[in-house]
Coordinates of C-alpha atoms and ligand atoms in Angstrom, one line a residue:
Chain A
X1 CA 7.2 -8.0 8.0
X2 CA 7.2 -6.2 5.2
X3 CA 10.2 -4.7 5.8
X4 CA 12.2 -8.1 4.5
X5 CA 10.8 -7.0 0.8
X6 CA 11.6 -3.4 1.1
X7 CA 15.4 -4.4 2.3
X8 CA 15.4 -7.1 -0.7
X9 CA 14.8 -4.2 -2.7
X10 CA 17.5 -1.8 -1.7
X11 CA 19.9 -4.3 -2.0
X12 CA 19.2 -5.3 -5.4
X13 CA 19.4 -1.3 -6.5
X14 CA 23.1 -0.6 -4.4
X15 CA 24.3 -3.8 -6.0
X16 CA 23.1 -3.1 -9.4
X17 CA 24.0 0.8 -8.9
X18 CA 27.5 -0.1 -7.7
X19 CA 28.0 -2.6 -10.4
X20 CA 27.2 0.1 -13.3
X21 CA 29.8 1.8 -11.7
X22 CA 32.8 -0.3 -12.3
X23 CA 32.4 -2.2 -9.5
X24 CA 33.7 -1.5 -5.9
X25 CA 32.4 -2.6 -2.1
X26 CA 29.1 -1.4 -1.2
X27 CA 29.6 0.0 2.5
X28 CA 26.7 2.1 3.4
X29 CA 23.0 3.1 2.1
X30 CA 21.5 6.0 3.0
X31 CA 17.5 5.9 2.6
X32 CA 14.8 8.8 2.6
X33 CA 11.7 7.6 4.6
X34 CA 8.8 9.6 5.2
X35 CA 6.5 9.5 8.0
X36 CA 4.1 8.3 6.4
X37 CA 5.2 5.3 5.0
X38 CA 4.7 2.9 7.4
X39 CA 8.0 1.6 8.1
X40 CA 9.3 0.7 11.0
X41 CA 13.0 1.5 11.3
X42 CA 14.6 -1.4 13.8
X43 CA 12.1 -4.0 11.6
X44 CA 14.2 -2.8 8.6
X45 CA 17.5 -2.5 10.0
X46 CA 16.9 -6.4 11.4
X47 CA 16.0 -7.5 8.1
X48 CA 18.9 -5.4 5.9
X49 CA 21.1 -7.1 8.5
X50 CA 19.9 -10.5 7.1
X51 CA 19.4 -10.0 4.0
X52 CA 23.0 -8.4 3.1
X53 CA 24.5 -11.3 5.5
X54 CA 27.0 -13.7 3.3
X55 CA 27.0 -11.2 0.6
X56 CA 29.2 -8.5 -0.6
X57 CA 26.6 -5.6 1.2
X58 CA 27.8 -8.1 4.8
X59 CA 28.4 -4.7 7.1
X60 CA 27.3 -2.3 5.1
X61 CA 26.0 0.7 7.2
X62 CA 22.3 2.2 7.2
X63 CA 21.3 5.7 7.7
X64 CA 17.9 6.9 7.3
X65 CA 17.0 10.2 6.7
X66 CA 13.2 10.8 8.3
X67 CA 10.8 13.2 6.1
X68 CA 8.3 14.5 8.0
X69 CA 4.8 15.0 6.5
X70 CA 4.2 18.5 4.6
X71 CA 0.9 19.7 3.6
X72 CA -0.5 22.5 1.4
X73 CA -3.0 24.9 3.3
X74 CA -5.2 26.7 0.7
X75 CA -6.2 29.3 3.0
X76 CA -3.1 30.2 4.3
X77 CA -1.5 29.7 0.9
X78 CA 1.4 28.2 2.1
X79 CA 3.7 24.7 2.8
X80 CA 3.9 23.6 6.4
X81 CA 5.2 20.9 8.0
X82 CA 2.9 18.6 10.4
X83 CA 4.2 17.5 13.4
X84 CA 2.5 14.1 13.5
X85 CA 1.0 12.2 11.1
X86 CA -2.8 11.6 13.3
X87 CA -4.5 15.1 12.1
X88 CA -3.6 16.9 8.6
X89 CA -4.5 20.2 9.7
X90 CA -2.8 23.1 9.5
X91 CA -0.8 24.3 12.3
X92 CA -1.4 27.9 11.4
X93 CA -5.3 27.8 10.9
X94 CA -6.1 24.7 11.6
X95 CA -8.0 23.8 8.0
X96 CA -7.8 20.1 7.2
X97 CA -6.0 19.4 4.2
X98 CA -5.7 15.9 1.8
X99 CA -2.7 18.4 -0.4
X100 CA 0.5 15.9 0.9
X101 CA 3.4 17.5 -0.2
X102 CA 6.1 15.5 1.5
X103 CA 5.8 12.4 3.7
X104 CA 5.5 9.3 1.7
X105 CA 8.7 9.0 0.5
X106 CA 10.7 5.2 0.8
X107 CA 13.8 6.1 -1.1
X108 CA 17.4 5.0 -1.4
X109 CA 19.2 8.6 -1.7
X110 CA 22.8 7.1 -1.5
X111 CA 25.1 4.4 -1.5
X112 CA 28.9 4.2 -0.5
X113 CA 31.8 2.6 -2.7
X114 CA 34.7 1.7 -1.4
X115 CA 37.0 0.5 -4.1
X116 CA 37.7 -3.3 -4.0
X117 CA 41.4 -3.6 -2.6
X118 CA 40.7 0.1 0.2
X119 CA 37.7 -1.9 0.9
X120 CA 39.7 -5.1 2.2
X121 CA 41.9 -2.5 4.3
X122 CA 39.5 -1.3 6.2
X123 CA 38.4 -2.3 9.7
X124 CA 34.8 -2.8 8.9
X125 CA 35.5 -5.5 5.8
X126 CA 36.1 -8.4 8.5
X127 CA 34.0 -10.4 6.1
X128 CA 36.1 -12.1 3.6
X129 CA 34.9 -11.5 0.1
X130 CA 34.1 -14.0 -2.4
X131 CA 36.2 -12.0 -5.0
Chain B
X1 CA 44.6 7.1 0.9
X2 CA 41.4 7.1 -1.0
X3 CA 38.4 7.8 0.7
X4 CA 34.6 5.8 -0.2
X5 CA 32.3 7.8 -2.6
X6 CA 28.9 8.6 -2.3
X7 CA 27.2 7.8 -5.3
X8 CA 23.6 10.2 -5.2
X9 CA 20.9 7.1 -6.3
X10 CA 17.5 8.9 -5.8
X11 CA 15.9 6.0 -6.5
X12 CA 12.4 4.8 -4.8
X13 CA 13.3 1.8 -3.4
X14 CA 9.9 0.1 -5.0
X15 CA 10.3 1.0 -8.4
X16 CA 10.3 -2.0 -10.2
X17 CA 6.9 -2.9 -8.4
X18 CA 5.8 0.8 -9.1
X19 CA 6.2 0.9 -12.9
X20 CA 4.8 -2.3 -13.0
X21 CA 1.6 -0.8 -11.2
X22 CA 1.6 1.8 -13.5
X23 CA 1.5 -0.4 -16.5
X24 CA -1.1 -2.5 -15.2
X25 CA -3.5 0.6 -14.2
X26 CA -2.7 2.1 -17.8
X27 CA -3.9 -1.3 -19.6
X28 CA -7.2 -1.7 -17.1
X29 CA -8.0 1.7 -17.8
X30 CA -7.7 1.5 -21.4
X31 CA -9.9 -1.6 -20.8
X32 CA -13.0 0.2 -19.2
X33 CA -12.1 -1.9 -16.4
X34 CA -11.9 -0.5 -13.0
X35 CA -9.9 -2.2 -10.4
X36 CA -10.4 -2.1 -6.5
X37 CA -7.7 -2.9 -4.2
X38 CA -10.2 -3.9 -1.1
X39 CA -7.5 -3.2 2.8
X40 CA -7.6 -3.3 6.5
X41 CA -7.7 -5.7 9.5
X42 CA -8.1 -9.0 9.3
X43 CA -11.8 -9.7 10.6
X44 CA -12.7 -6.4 9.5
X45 CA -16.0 -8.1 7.2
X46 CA -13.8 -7.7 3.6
X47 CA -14.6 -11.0 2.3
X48 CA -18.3 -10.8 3.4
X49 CA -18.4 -7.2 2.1
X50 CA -16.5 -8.8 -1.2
X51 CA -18.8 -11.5 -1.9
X52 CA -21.8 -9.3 -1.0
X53 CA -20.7 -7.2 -3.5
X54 CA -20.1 -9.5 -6.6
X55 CA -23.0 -11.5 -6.2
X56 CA -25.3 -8.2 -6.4
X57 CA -23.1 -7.2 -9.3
X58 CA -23.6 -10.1 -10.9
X59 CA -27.2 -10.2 -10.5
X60 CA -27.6 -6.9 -12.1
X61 CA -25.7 -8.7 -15.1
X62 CA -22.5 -6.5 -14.6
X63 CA -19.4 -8.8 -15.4
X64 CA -16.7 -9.0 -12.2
X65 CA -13.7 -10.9 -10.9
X66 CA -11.9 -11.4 -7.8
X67 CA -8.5 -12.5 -6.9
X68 CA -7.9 -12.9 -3.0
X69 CA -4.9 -13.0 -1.0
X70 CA -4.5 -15.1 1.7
X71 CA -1.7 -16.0 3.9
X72 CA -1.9 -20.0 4.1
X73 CA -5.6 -20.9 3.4
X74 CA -7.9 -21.2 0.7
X75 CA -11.5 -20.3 2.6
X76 CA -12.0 -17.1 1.2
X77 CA -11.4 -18.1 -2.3
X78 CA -13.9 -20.8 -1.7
X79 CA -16.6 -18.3 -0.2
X80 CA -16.1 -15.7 -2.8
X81 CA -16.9 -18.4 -5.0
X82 CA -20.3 -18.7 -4.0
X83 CA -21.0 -15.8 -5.7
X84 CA -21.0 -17.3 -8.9
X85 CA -18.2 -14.9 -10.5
X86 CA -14.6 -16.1 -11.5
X87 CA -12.2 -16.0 -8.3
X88 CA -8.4 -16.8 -7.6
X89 CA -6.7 -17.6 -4.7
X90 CA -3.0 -15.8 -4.4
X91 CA -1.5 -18.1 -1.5
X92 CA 1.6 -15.9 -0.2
X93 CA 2.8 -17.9 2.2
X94 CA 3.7 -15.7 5.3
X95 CA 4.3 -12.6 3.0
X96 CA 1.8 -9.8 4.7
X97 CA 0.9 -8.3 1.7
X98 CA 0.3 -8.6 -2.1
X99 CA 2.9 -7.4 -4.7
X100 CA 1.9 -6.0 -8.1
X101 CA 3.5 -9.3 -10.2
X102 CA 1.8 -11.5 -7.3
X103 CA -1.5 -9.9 -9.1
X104 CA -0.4 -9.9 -12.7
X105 CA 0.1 -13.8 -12.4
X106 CA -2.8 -14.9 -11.4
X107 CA -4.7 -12.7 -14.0
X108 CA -3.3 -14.6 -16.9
X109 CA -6.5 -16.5 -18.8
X110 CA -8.7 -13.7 -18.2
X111 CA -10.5 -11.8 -20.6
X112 CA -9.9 -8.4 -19.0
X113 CA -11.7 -6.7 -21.4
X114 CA -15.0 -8.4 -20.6
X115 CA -15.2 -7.1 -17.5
X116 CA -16.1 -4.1 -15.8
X117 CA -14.7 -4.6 -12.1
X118 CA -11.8 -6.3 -10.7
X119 CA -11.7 -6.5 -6.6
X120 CA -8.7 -7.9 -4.7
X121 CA -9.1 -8.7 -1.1
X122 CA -5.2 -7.8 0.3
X123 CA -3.9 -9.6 3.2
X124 CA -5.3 -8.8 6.0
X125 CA -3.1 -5.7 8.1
X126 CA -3.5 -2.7 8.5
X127 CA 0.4 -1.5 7.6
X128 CA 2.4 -3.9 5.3
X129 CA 0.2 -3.7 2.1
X130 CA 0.1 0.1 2.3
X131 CA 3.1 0.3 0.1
X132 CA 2.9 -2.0 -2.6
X133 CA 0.6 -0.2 -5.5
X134 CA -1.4 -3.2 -7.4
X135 CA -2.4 -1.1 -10.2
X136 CA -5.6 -0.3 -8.6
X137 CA -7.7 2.7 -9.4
X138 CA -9.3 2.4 -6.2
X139 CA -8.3 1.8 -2.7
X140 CA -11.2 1.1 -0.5
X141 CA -10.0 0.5 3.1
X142 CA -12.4 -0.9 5.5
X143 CA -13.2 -0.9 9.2
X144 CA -15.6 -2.4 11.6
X145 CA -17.6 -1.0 14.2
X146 CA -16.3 -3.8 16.4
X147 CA -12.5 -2.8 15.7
X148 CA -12.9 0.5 18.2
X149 CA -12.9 4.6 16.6
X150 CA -9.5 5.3 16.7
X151 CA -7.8 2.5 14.3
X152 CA -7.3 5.5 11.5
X153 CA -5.4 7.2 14.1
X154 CA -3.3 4.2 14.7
X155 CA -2.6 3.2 11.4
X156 CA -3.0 6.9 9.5
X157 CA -0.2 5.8 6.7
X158 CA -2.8 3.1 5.7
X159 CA -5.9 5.2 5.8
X160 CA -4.3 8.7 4.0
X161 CA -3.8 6.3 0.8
X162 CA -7.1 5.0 0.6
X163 CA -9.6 6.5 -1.6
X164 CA -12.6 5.3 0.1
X165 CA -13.3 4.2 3.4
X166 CA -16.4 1.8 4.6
X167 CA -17.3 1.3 8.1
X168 CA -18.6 -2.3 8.6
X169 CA -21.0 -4.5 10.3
X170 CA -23.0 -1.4 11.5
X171 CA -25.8 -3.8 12.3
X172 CA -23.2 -4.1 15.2
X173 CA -23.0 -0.9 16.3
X174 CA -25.7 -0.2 18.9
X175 CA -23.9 -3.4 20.7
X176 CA -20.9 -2.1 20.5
X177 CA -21.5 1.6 21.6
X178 CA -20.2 2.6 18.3
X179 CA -19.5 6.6 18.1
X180 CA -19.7 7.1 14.9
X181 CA -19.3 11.0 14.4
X182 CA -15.7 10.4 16.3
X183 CA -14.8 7.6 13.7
X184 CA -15.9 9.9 10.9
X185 CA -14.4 12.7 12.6
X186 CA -11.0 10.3 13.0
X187 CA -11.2 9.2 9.4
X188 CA -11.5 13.0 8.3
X189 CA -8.5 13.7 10.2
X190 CA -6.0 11.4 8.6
X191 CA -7.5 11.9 5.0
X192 CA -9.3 15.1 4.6
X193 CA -12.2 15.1 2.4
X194 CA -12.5 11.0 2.0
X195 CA -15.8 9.2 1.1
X196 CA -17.1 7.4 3.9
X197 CA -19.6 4.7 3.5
X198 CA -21.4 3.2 6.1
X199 CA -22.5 -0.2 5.0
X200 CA -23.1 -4.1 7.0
X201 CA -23.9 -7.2 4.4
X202 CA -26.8 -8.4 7.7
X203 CA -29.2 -5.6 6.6
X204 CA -27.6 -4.3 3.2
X205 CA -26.7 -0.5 4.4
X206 CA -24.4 1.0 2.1
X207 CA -24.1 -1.1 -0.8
X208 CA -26.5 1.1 -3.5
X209 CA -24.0 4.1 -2.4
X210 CA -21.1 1.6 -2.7
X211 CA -22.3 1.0 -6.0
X212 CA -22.8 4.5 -6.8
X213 CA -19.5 5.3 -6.1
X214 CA -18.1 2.4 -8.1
X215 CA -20.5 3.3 -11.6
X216 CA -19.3 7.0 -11.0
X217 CA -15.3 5.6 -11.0
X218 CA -15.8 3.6 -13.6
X219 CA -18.0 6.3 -16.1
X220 CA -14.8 8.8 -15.3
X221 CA -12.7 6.3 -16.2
X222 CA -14.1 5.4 -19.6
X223 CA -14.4 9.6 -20.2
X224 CA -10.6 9.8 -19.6
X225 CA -9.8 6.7 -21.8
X226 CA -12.2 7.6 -24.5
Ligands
GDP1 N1 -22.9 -8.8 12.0 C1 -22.1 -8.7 11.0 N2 -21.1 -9.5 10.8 C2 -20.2 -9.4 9.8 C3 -20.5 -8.4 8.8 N3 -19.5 -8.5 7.8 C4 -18.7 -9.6 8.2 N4 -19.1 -10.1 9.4 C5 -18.6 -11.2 10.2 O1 -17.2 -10.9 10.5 C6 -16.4 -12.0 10.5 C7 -15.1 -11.7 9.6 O2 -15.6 -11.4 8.2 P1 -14.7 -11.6 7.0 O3 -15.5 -11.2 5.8 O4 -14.1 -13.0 6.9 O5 -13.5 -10.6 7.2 P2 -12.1 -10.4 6.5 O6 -11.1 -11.1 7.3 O7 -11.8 -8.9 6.5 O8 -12.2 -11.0 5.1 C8 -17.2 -13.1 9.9 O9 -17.6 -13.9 11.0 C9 -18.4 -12.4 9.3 O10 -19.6 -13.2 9.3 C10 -21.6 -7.6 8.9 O11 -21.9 -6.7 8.1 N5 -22.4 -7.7 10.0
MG2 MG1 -11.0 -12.3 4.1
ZN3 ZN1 -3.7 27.3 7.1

């Protein structure tokens, strides 16, 4: 479950992001996850929900963007974009090819403020915050 | 009314644990000393492999370490031992994989700079420690003739970060109807152009080449640090 670390991750950067900001409600991440980087998306969501749970992230929303893997084909001198991740050859010519372009990302692209007092006015902030 | 903003972060969500890799890879290097991040299923023959490894080093006078991580117990620690070289146990209690600061702790006493190689033995799984960067140079992932040709298809994200792949307990492989070109050929697939060793510690296969490899890593090493 390596997926409780990764979550204990992004929460620390949207809280410390937020913060820098001048404060405000955290109520959303959006994260960049490539194919290739072995996470598994309802093991994460489980594990933001308890992680964020009792804290001022409680409800915040997840999005994931998913990167597929992209590799450079010499031959065909060109970018293309596999449509697995079992066999890194290339769909034009078929050469195999260890040139990863895209695919191994595990990023947090975005976060959502809401400011303190819209924050407490909107449906989703049923948790009361320990302001 | 106001609406939320998006505030762009671009951040990778491992960062902290990534710069810290990079920082500990910059001061091995610097060192001469080459460090091997050692992955794959439990079973799969890594401590075996491990020990095999340090005590051959060791009799050819070539200074190594190990740290090991281990979910709850202490055995391997204990049989790496044997080997006569300086080992740690990292206990991680339940975590599946090792963290770069899990590493950097339990190096602290060691005289880095007297060494040549530094091997840690990950948890074993064949997803989770994929990743977390340890500051290795090398990523050696390992699989057994027992464990069936098509685990690189089934865990690709693990194999495409490996540097170096060796195939395990080959003394097995007759028993086990091992195909070995479609294992190379599945290896190949999910990591063009990888290194494959063949190697079992019953009859010795694959360990001069193993040690090849590893003299070769560490000479390139000491050319780019010179
Ligand atoms: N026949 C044979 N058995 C091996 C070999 N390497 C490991 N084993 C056996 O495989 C089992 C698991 O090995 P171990 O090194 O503990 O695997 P680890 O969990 O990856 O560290 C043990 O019973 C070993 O004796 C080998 O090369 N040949
Ligand atoms: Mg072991
Ligand atoms: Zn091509």
């Amino acid at each position: 479950m390596h997926e409780l670390s990764i979550a204990t991750s992004i929460v620390d950067i949207a809280w410390e992001q937020a913060r820098q900001q001048g404060g405000g409600r955290v109520t959303g991440v959006t994260l960049r996850i490539g194919r290739l980087s072995c996470v598994h998306e309802d093991a994460l969501r489980s594990s933001f929900d308890l992680v964020t749970e009792g804290t001022p992230l409680a409800g915040a929303s997840l999005a994931v963007i998913e990167v597929p893997v992209r590799i450079w084909c010499g031959p065909c001198n060109a970018e293309f974009e596999l449509p697995g991740i079992q066999r890194f050859a290339c769909p034009a010519c078929g050469h195999l090819s260890g040139d990863i372009r895209a695919g191994r990302e595990l990023d947090l692209e975005s976060i959502q403020i809401a400011p303190d007092q819209i924050a407490a006015d909107t449906p989703e902030a049923k948790q009361p915050e320990p302001s | 009314m106001i609406e939320p903003r998006i505030l762009e972060v671009r951040t990778k969500i491992l960062k902290k644990n990534d710069e810290l890799a990079r920082a500990m890879r910059r001061e091995f290097e610097s060192l001469g000393l080459l460090v091997v991040n050692m992955v794959s299923s439990p079973g799969t023959g890594k401590t075996s492999f491990l020990r095999e490894t340090l005590s051959r080093l060791r009799a050819r006078g070539i200074p190594v370490a190990a740290v090991v991580g281990d979910l709850e117990t202490d055995n391997d620690a204990r049989r790496l031992a044997e080997s006569g070289a300086p080992v740690r146990q990292i206990m991680t209690h339940g975590l599946c994989h090792l963290e770069a600061d899990m590493v950097q702790s339990h190096l602290a006493g060691w005289n880095l700079a007297d060494l040549h190689y530094l091997f840690i033995e990950n948890v074993g799984n064949l997803v989770c420690p994929t990743s977390w960067d340890l500051g290795e140079s090398v990523r050696l992932a390992l699989l057994s003739v027992t464990e069936g040709e098509d685990k690189p298809l089934k865990y690709p994200g693990l194999f495409n970060t490996a540097d170096i792949a060796a195939i395990t307990k080959t003394d097995l492989a007759a028993a086990c109807e091992f195909n070995r070109e479609l294992a190379r050929a599945n290896i190949e697939a999910v990591r063009p152009g990888m290194r494959i060793i063949e190697t079992s510690v019953k009859t010795g296969a694959g360990i001069d080449e193993w040690f090849d490899y590893l003299a070769e890593k560490r000479r390139a090493l000491e050319a780019r640090t010179a």
